[in-house]
PDB file of C-alpha atoms in Angstrom:
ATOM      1  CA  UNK A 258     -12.666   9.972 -16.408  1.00 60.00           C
ATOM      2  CA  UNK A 259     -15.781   9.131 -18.307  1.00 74.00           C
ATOM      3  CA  UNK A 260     -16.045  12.622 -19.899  1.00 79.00           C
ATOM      4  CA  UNK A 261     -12.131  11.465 -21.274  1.00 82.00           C
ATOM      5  CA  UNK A 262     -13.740   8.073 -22.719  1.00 83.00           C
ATOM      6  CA  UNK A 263     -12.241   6.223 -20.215  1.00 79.00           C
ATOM      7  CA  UNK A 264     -14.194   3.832 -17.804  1.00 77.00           C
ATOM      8  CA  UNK A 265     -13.004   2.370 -14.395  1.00 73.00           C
ATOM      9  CA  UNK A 266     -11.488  -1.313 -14.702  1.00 74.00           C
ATOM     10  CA  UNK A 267      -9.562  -3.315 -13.099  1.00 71.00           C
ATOM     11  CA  UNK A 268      -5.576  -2.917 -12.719  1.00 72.00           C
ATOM     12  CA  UNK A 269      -2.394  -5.248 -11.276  1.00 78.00           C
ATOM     13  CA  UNK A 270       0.155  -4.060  -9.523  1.00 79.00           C
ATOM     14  CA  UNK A 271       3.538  -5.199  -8.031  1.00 86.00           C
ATOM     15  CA  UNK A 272       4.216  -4.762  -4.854  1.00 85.00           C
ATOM     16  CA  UNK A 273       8.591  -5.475  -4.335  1.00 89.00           C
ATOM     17  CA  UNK A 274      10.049  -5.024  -0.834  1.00 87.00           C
ATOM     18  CA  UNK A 275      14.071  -5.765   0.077  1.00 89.00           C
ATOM     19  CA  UNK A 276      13.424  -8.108   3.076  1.00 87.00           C
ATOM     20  CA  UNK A 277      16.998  -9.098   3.403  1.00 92.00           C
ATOM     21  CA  UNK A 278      17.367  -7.028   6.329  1.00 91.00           C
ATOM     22  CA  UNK A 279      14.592  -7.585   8.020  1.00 88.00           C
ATOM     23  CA  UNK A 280      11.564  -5.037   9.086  1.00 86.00           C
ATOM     24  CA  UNK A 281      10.529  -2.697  11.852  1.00 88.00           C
ATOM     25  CA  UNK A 282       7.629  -3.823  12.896  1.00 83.00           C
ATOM     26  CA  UNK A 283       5.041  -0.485  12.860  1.00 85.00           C
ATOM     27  CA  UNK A 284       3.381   0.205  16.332  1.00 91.00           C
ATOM     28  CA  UNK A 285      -0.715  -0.973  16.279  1.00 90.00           C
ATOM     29  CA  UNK A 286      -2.971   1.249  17.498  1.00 92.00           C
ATOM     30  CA  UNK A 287      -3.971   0.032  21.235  1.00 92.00           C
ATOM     31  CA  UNK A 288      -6.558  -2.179  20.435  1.00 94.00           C
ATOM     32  CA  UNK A 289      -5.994  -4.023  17.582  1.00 94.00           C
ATOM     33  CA  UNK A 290      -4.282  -7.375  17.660  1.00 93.00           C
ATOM     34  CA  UNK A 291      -2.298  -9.421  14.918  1.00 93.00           C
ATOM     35  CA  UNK A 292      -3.108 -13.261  14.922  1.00 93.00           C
ATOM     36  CA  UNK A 293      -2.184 -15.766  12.397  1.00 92.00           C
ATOM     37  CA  UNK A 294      -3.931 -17.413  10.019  1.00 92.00           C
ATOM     38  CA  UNK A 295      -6.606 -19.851  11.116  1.00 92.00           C
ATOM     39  CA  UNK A 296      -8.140 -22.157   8.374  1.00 90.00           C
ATOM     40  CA  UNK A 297     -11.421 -21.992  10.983  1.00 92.00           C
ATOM     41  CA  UNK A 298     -11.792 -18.399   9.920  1.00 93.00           C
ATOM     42  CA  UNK A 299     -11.853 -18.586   6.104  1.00 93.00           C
ATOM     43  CA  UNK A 300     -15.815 -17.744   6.133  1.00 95.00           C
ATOM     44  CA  UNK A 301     -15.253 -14.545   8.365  1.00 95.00           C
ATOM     45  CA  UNK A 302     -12.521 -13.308   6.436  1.00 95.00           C
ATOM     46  CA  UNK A 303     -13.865 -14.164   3.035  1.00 95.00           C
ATOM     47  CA  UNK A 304     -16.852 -11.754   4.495  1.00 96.00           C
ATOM     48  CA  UNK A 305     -14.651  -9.142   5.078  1.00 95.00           C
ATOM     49  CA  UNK A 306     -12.622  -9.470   1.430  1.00 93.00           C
ATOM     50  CA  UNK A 307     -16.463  -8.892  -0.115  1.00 95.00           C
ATOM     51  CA  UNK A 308     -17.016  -5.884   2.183  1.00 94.00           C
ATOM     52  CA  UNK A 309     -13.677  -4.355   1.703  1.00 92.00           C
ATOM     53  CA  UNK A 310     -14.174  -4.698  -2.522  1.00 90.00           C
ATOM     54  CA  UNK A 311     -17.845  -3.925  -2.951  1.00 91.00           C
ATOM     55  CA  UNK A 312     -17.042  -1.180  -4.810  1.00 88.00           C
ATOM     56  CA  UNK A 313     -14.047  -1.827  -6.560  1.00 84.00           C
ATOM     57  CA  UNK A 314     -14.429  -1.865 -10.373  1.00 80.00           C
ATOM     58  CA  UNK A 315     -15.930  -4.943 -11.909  1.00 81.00           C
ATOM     59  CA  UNK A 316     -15.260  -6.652  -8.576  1.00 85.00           C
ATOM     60  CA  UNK A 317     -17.911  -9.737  -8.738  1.00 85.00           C
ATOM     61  CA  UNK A 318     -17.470 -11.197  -5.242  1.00 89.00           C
ATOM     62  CA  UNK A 319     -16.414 -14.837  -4.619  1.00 91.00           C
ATOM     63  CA  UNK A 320     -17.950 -17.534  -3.609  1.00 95.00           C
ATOM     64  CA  UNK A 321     -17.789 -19.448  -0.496  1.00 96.00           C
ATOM     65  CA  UNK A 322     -16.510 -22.817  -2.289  1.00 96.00           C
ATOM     66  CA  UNK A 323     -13.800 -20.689  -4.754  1.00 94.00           C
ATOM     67  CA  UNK A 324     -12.486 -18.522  -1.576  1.00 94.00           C
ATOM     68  CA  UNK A 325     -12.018 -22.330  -0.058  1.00 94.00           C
ATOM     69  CA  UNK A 326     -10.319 -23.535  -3.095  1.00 94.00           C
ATOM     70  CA  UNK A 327      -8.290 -20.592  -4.205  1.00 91.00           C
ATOM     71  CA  UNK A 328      -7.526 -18.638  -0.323  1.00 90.00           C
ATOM     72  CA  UNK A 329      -7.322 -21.689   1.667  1.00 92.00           C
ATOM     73  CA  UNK A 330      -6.764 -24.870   0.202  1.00 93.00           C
ATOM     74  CA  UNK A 331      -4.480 -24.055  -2.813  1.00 91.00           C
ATOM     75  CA  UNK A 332      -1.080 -25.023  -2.986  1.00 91.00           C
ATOM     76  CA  UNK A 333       0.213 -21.569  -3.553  1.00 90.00           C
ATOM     77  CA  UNK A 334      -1.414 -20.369  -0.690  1.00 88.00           C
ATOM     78  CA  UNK A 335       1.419 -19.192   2.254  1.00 90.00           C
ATOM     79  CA  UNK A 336      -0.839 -19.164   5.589  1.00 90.00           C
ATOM     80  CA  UNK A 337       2.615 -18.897   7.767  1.00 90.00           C
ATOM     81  CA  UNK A 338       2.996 -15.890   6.614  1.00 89.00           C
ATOM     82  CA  UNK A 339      -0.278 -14.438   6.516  1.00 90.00           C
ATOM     83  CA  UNK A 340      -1.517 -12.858   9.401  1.00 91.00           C
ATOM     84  CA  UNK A 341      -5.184 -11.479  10.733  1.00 94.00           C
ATOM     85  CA  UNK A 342      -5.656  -7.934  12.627  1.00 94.00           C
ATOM     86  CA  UNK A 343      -8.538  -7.303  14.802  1.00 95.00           C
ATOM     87  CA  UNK A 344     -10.248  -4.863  16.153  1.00 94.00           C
ATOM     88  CA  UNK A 345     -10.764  -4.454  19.797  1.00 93.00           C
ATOM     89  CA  UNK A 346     -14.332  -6.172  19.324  1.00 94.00           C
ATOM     90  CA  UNK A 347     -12.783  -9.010  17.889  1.00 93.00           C
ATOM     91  CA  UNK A 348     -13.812  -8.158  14.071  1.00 93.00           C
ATOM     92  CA  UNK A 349     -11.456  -8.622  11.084  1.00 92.00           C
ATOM     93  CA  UNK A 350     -10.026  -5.398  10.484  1.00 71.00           C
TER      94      UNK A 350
END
């Protein structure tokens, strides 16, 4: 890309489903586990959001009090429909 003059950055995207008649659920692999979303596991999870981005163009991390204002505390923010998988250790997956 850089030999084209171009240079990674960051992009948006649009994700649309039709929900209206429901979904099939996908099988999980035999140990991982879906929970919902538990306020008391913003830290953990905002540890695994850095991890998963490290390397994603001009990512700059977040901080602990913006993840709590902006992930967990915001008004836009839709925790019954957010849910957490796990591995079979127990780690955010």
């Amino acid at each position: 890309m850089t030999a084209a003059g171009l240079r990674p950055g960051r992009h948006g995207f649009l994700m649309v489903a039709d929900l209206r008649n429901g979904v099939t659920p996908a099988p999980l692999p035999v140990d991982v586990t879906v929970e919902s979303f538990d306020p008391e596991a913003a830290e953990e999870l905002r540890q695994a959001h850095l991890t998963a981005f490290a390397d994603y163009p001009d990512f700059a991390g977040m901080s602990q009090e913006f993840w709590e204002m902006f992930m967990v505390t915001a008004a836009h923010a839709r925790h019954q429909l957010s849910a957490v998988a796990r591995d079979g250790d127990g780690a955010v997956g």
